[in-house]
Amino acid sequence: MPYYFPFGQALHPLVQQDTSPKKVFVLGVYASAVHAKWIKDGKIFCQALAVASEPKIFWDGDVAEAKHIIDSIAIPKELGHLEPASRQFNGPSAKVLDENILAPLGFTREDAWLCDLLPETRLNESQVKALREKYEPHMQEYGLNPVTIPKRPSTFCDEARSEEITDELMRSEADLLVLLGDIPIAQYLKRVAAVPYSTLGEYVDKYGYGNPTETVIREKTIRVLPLAHPRQIGALGAHSERWFQAHKAWENRA
């Protein structure tokens, strides 16, 4: 059964599109979404409402692309109109990936195979609140579709998904695996490799921040580099100052 965003767009998974051999495999947590600003009665009614799947994994938030997607979404004229949300809501992690992770390693996006534990977006608490306060009160009067995208889970990756990710890793031919934050370590790497750590903190205590180590995944020796989540690296909203500073120091050394 498909899941639906407010105003009717169907959710779809985001996967690596260029499947030629790559130098680095980057594993994140879950996909984001295209966010729209909802204008009603000439005023901002909602700063950022998730209304569609991103056009590609780790999308950069291109404004023209966002406008094209958002303009295709029909809403009752009595409810105003949608336009792209500000840049802080669309594609901020992509900028961090390109400038603060891949570039210090000497790579570009073309060198990377990108993957998420969960290749679909989920609703965080701020989106659930926006739907409850802004969208749901209009549903009955205007015949709006129910939003069926699940809430953000605590588990993003099970045994079957771990096997799918390993299949992708092997297909990529990359010899460096970059893990973004605690969750890819705990929910993927610990399932597929015998590593003596479960969190980024434990890794850093043993090996230091930004120092790759080797492990074996499906009989292939892979260099593993756990880094902080882009939210921490880019100071995107609430973040850990420890990981922000640790990553900045690593960039200066790289």
JSON list of N, CA, C and O in Angstrom, two decimals, residues 165-197:
[
{"chain": "A", "resi": 165, "resn": "ILE", "atom": "N", "xyz": [21.50, -3.58, 1.88]},
{"chain": "A", "resi": 165, "resn": "ILE", "atom": "CA", "xyz": [22.55, -2.56, 1.91]},
{"chain": "A", "resi": 165, "resn": "ILE", "atom": "C", "xyz": [23.90, -3.18, 1.58]},
{"chain": "A", "resi": 165, "resn": "ILE", "atom": "O", "xyz": [24.69, -2.60, 0.81]},
{"chain": "A", "resi": 166, "resn": "THR", "atom": "N", "xyz": [24.18, -4.36, 2.11]},
{"chain": "A", "resi": 166, "resn": "THR", "atom": "CA", "xyz": [25.44, -5.03, 1.79]},
{"chain": "A", "resi": 166, "resn": "THR", "atom": "C", "xyz": [25.52, -5.37, 0.31]},
{"chain": "A", "resi": 166, "resn": "THR", "atom": "O", "xyz": [26.59, -5.25, -0.31]},
{"chain": "A", "resi": 167, "resn": "ASP", "atom": "N", "xyz": [24.40, -5.77, -0.27]},
{"chain": "A", "resi": 167, "resn": "ASP", "atom": "CA", "xyz": [24.37, -6.01, -1.72]},
{"chain": "A", "resi": 167, "resn": "ASP", "atom": "C", "xyz": [24.79, -4.74, -2.47]},
{"chain": "A", "resi": 167, "resn": "ASP", "atom": "O", "xyz": [25.59, -4.80, -3.42]},
{"chain": "A", "resi": 168, "resn": "GLU", "atom": "N", "xyz": [24.24, -3.60, -2.05]},
{"chain": "A", "resi": 168, "resn": "GLU", "atom": "CA", "xyz": [24.60, -2.33, -2.69]},
{"chain": "A", "resi": 168, "resn": "GLU", "atom": "C", "xyz": [26.08, -2.02, -2.49]},
{"chain": "A", "resi": 168, "resn": "GLU", "atom": "O", "xyz": [26.77, -1.56, -3.41]},
{"chain": "A", "resi": 169, "resn": "LEU", "atom": "N", "xyz": [26.56, -2.24, -1.27]},
{"chain": "A", "resi": 169, "resn": "LEU", "atom": "CA", "xyz": [27.97, -1.97, -0.97]},
{"chain": "A", "resi": 169, "resn": "LEU", "atom": "C", "xyz": [28.88, -2.79, -1.87]},
{"chain": "A", "resi": 169, "resn": "LEU", "atom": "O", "xyz": [29.87, -2.28, -2.42]},
{"chain": "A", "resi": 170, "resn": "MET", "atom": "N", "xyz": [28.56, -4.05, -2.07]},
{"chain": "A", "resi": 170, "resn": "MET", "atom": "CA", "xyz": [29.36, -4.91, -2.93]},
{"chain": "A", "resi": 170, "resn": "MET", "atom": "C", "xyz": [29.27, -4.46, -4.39]},
{"chain": "A", "resi": 170, "resn": "MET", "atom": "O", "xyz": [30.28, -4.43, -5.11]},
{"chain": "A", "resi": 171, "resn": "ARG", "atom": "N", "xyz": [28.07, -4.08, -4.82]},
{"chain": "A", "resi": 171, "resn": "ARG", "atom": "CA", "xyz": [27.89, -3.61, -6.21]},
{"chain": "A", "resi": 171, "resn": "ARG", "atom": "C", "xyz": [28.67, -2.33, -6.45]},
{"chain": "A", "resi": 171, "resn": "ARG", "atom": "O", "xyz": [29.15, -2.09, -7.57]},
{"chain": "A", "resi": 172, "resn": "SER", "atom": "N", "xyz": [28.80, -1.49, -5.44]},
{"chain": "A", "resi": 172, "resn": "SER", "atom": "CA", "xyz": [29.48, -0.20, -5.61]},
{"chain": "A", "resi": 172, "resn": "SER", "atom": "C", "xyz": [30.97, -0.35, -5.86]},
{"chain": "A", "resi": 172, "resn": "SER", "atom": "O", "xyz": [31.60, 0.55, -6.42]},
{"chain": "A", "resi": 173, "resn": "GLU", "atom": "N", "xyz": [31.55, -1.47, -5.40]},
{"chain": "A", "resi": 173, "resn": "GLU", "atom": "CA", "xyz": [32.98, -1.74, -5.47]},
{"chain": "A", "resi": 173, "resn": "GLU", "atom": "C", "xyz": [33.81, -0.76, -4.63]},
{"chain": "A", "resi": 173, "resn": "GLU", "atom": "O", "xyz": [35.05, -0.73, -4.74]},
{"chain": "A", "resi": 174, "resn": "ALA", "atom": "N", "xyz": [33.14, 0.05, -3.81]},
{"chain": "A", "resi": 174, "resn": "ALA", "atom": "CA", "xyz": [33.87, 1.01, -2.96]},
{"chain": "A", "resi": 174, "resn": "ALA", "atom": "C", "xyz": [34.66, 0.26, -1.90]},
{"chain": "A", "resi": 174, "resn": "ALA", "atom": "O", "xyz": [34.21, -0.76, -1.37]},
{"chain": "A", "resi": 175, "resn": "ASP", "atom": "N", "xyz": [35.84, 0.80, -1.56]},
{"chain": "A", "resi": 175, "resn": "ASP", "atom": "CA", "xyz": [36.62, 0.18, -0.49]},
{"chain": "A", "resi": 175, "resn": "ASP", "atom": "C", "xyz": [36.62, 1.03, 0.78]},
{"chain": "A", "resi": 175, "resn": "ASP", "atom": "O", "xyz": [37.31, 0.72, 1.75]},
{"chain": "A", "resi": 176, "resn": "LEU", "atom": "N", "xyz": [35.82, 2.13, 0.78]},
{"chain": "A", "resi": 176, "resn": "LEU", "atom": "CA", "xyz": [35.67, 2.97, 1.96]},
{"chain": "A", "resi": 176, "resn": "LEU", "atom": "C", "xyz": [34.18, 3.13, 2.27]},
{"chain": "A", "resi": 176, "resn": "LEU", "atom": "O", "xyz": [33.40, 3.53, 1.40]},
{"chain": "A", "resi": 177, "resn": "LEU", "atom": "N", "xyz": [33.80, 2.79, 3.50]},
{"chain": "A", "resi": 177, "resn": "LEU", "atom": "CA", "xyz": [32.42, 2.92, 3.95]},
{"chain": "A", "resi": 177, "resn": "LEU", "atom": "C", "xyz": [32.36, 4.04, 4.99]},
{"chain": "A", "resi": 177, "resn": "LEU", "atom": "O", "xyz": [32.99, 3.94, 6.04]},
{"chain": "A", "resi": 178, "resn": "VAL", "atom": "N", "xyz": [31.62, 5.11, 4.67]},
{"chain": "A", "resi": 178, "resn": "VAL", "atom": "CA", "xyz": [31.43, 6.22, 5.60]},
{"chain": "A", "resi": 178, "resn": "VAL", "atom": "C", "xyz": [30.06, 6.09, 6.25]},
{"chain": "A", "resi": 178, "resn": "VAL", "atom": "O", "xyz": [29.05, 5.97, 5.55]},
{"chain": "A", "resi": 179, "resn": "LEU", "atom": "N", "xyz": [30.03, 6.08, 7.57]},
{"chain": "A", "resi": 179, "resn": "LEU", "atom": "CA", "xyz": [28.79, 5.94, 8.34]},
{"chain": "A", "resi": 179, "resn": "LEU", "atom": "C", "xyz": [28.47, 7.28, 9.00]},
{"chain": "A", "resi": 179, "resn": "LEU", "atom": "O", "xyz": [29.33, 7.87, 9.67]},
{"chain": "A", "resi": 180, "resn": "LEU", "atom": "N", "xyz": [27.24, 7.75, 8.84]},
{"chain": "A", "resi": 180, "resn": "LEU", "atom": "CA", "xyz": [26.87, 9.06, 9.34]},
{"chain": "A", "resi": 180, "resn": "LEU", "atom": "C", "xyz": [26.12, 8.94, 10.66]},
{"chain": "A", "resi": 180, "resn": "LEU", "atom": "O", "xyz": [24.90, 8.75, 10.70]},
{"chain": "A", "resi": 181, "resn": "GLY", "atom": "N", "xyz": [26.84, 9.04, 11.76]},
{"chain": "A", "resi": 181, "resn": "GLY", "atom": "CA", "xyz": [26.24, 9.04, 13.08]},
{"chain": "A", "resi": 181, "resn": "GLY", "atom": "C", "xyz": [26.11, 7.66, 13.71]},
{"chain": "A", "resi": 181, "resn": "GLY", "atom": "O", "xyz": [26.55, 6.64, 13.16]},
{"chain": "A", "resi": 182, "resn": "ASP", "atom": "N", "xyz": [25.49, 7.64, 14.88]},
{"chain": "A", "resi": 182, "resn": "ASP", "atom": "CA", "xyz": [25.38, 6.41, 15.68]},
{"chain": "A", "resi": 182, "resn": "ASP", "atom": "C", "xyz": [24.52, 5.34, 15.04]},
{"chain": "A", "resi": 182, "resn": "ASP", "atom": "O", "xyz": [24.83, 4.15, 15.12]},
{"chain": "A", "resi": 183, "resn": "ILE", "atom": "N", "xyz": [23.41, 5.74, 14.43]},
{"chain": "A", "resi": 183, "resn": "ILE", "atom": "CA", "xyz": [22.40, 4.75, 14.01]},
{"chain": "A", "resi": 183, "resn": "ILE", "atom": "C", "xyz": [22.92, 3.80, 12.94]},
{"chain": "A", "resi": 183, "resn": "ILE", "atom": "O", "xyz": [22.71, 2.58, 13.03]},
{"chain": "A", "resi": 184, "resn": "PRO", "atom": "N", "xyz": [23.63, 4.25, 11.90]},
{"chain": "A", "resi": 184, "resn": "PRO", "atom": "CA", "xyz": [24.18, 3.30, 10.93]},
{"chain": "A", "resi": 184, "resn": "PRO", "atom": "C", "xyz": [25.19, 2.32, 11.55]},
{"chain": "A", "resi": 184, "resn": "PRO", "atom": "O", "xyz": [25.31, 1.18, 11.09]},
{"chain": "A", "resi": 185, "resn": "ILE", "atom": "N", "xyz": [25.90, 2.78, 12.58]},
{"chain": "A", "resi": 185, "resn": "ILE", "atom": "CA", "xyz": [26.83, 1.87, 13.27]},
{"chain": "A", "resi": 185, "resn": "ILE", "atom": "C", "xyz": [26.04, 0.77, 13.99]},
{"chain": "A", "resi": 185, "resn": "ILE", "atom": "O", "xyz": [26.30, -0.42, 13.82]},
{"chain": "A", "resi": 186, "resn": "ALA", "atom": "N", "xyz": [25.08, 1.19, 14.80]},
{"chain": "A", "resi": 186, "resn": "ALA", "atom": "CA", "xyz": [24.35, 0.25, 15.65]},
{"chain": "A", "resi": 186, "resn": "ALA", "atom": "C", "xyz": [23.42, -0.66, 14.86]},
{"chain": "A", "resi": 186, "resn": "ALA", "atom": "O", "xyz": [23.29, -1.85, 15.16]},
{"chain": "A", "resi": 187, "resn": "GLN", "atom": "N", "xyz": [22.76, -0.11, 13.85]},
{"chain": "A", "resi": 187, "resn": "GLN", "atom": "CA", "xyz": [21.71, -0.87, 13.17]},
{"chain": "A", "resi": 187, "resn": "GLN", "atom": "C", "xyz": [22.17, -1.56, 11.89]},
{"chain": "A", "resi": 187, "resn": "GLN", "atom": "O", "xyz": [21.49, -2.46, 11.41]},
{"chain": "A", "resi": 188, "resn": "TYR", "atom": "N", "xyz": [23.31, -1.15, 11.33]},
{"chain": "A", "resi": 188, "resn": "TYR", "atom": "CA", "xyz": [23.84, -1.85, 10.15]},
{"chain": "A", "resi": 188, "resn": "TYR", "atom": "C", "xyz": [25.17, -2.53, 10.44]},
{"chain": "A", "resi": 188, "resn": "TYR", "atom": "O", "xyz": [25.29, -3.75, 10.38]},
{"chain": "A", "resi": 189, "resn": "LEU", "atom": "N", "xyz": [26.19, -1.72, 10.77]},
{"chain": "A", "resi": 189, "resn": "LEU", "atom": "CA", "xyz": [27.54, -2.28, 10.86]},
{"chain": "A", "resi": 189, "resn": "LEU", "atom": "C", "xyz": [27.65, -3.41, 11.88]},
{"chain": "A", "resi": 189, "resn": "LEU", "atom": "O", "xyz": [28.29, -4.43, 11.63]},
{"chain": "A", "resi": 190, "resn": "LYS", "atom": "N", "xyz": [27.01, -3.24, 13.04]},
{"chain": "A", "resi": 190, "resn": "LYS", "atom": "CA", "xyz": [27.07, -4.28, 14.07]},
{"chain": "A", "resi": 190, "resn": "LYS", "atom": "C", "xyz": [26.41, -5.59, 13.62]},
{"chain": "A", "resi": 190, "resn": "LYS", "atom": "O", "xyz": [26.74, -6.65, 14.14]},
{"chain": "A", "resi": 191, "resn": "ARG", "atom": "N", "xyz": [25.50, -5.50, 12.66]},
{"chain": "A", "resi": 191, "resn": "ARG", "atom": "CA", "xyz": [24.84, -6.71, 12.15]},
{"chain": "A", "resi": 191, "resn": "ARG", "atom": "C", "xyz": [25.72, -7.48, 11.19]},
{"chain": "A", "resi": 191, "resn": "ARG", "atom": "O", "xyz": [25.61, -8.69, 11.06]},
{"chain": "A", "resi": 192, "resn": "VAL", "atom": "N", "xyz": [26.58, -6.76, 10.46]},
{"chain": "A", "resi": 192, "resn": "VAL", "atom": "CA", "xyz": [27.27, -7.40, 9.35]},
{"chain": "A", "resi": 192, "resn": "VAL", "atom": "C", "xyz": [28.77, -7.55, 9.56]},
{"chain": "A", "resi": 192, "resn": "VAL", "atom": "O", "xyz": [29.45, -8.17, 8.73]},
{"chain": "A", "resi": 193, "resn": "ALA", "atom": "N", "xyz": [29.30, -6.98, 10.65]},
{"chain": "A", "resi": 193, "resn": "ALA", "atom": "CA", "xyz": [30.74, -7.06, 10.87]},
{"chain": "A", "resi": 193, "resn": "ALA", "atom": "C", "xyz": [31.03, -7.19, 12.36]},
{"chain": "A", "resi": 193, "resn": "ALA", "atom": "O", "xyz": [30.27, -6.71, 13.21]},
{"chain": "A", "resi": 194, "resn": "ALA", "atom": "N", "xyz": [32.13, -7.82, 12.67]},
{"chain": "A", "resi": 194, "resn": "ALA", "atom": "CA", "xyz": [32.55, -8.00, 14.07]},
{"chain": "A", "resi": 194, "resn": "ALA", "atom": "C", "xyz": [33.38, -6.80, 14.50]},
{"chain": "A", "resi": 194, "resn": "ALA", "atom": "O", "xyz": [34.61, -6.81, 14.39]},
{"chain": "A", "resi": 195, "resn": "VAL", "atom": "N", "xyz": [32.70, -5.75, 14.94]},
{"chain": "A", "resi": 195, "resn": "VAL", "atom": "CA", "xyz": [33.40, -4.53, 15.36]},
{"chain": "A", "resi": 195, "resn": "VAL", "atom": "C", "xyz": [33.20, -4.32, 16.85]},
{"chain": "A", "resi": 195, "resn": "VAL", "atom": "O", "xyz": [32.14, -4.63, 17.40]},
{"chain": "A", "resi": 196, "resn": "PRO", "atom": "N", "xyz": [34.21, -3.77, 17.55]},
{"chain": "A", "resi": 196, "resn": "PRO", "atom": "CA", "xyz": [34.14, -3.63, 19.02]},
{"chain": "A", "resi": 196, "resn": "PRO", "atom": "C", "xyz": [33.56, -2.30, 19.48]},
{"chain": "A", "resi": 196, "resn": "PRO", "atom": "O", "xyz": [33.99, -1.74, 20.49]},
{"chain": "A", "resi": 197, "resn": "TYR", "atom": "N", "xyz": [32.61, -1.77, 18.75]},
{"chain": "A", "resi": 197, "resn": "TYR", "atom": "CA", "xyz": [31.99, -0.49, 19.12]},
{"chain": "A", "resi": 197, "resn": "TYR", "atom": "C", "xyz": [30.56, -0.48, 18.57]},
{"chain": "A", "resi": 197, "resn": "TYR", "atom": "O", "xyz": [30.25, -1.14, 17.58]}
]
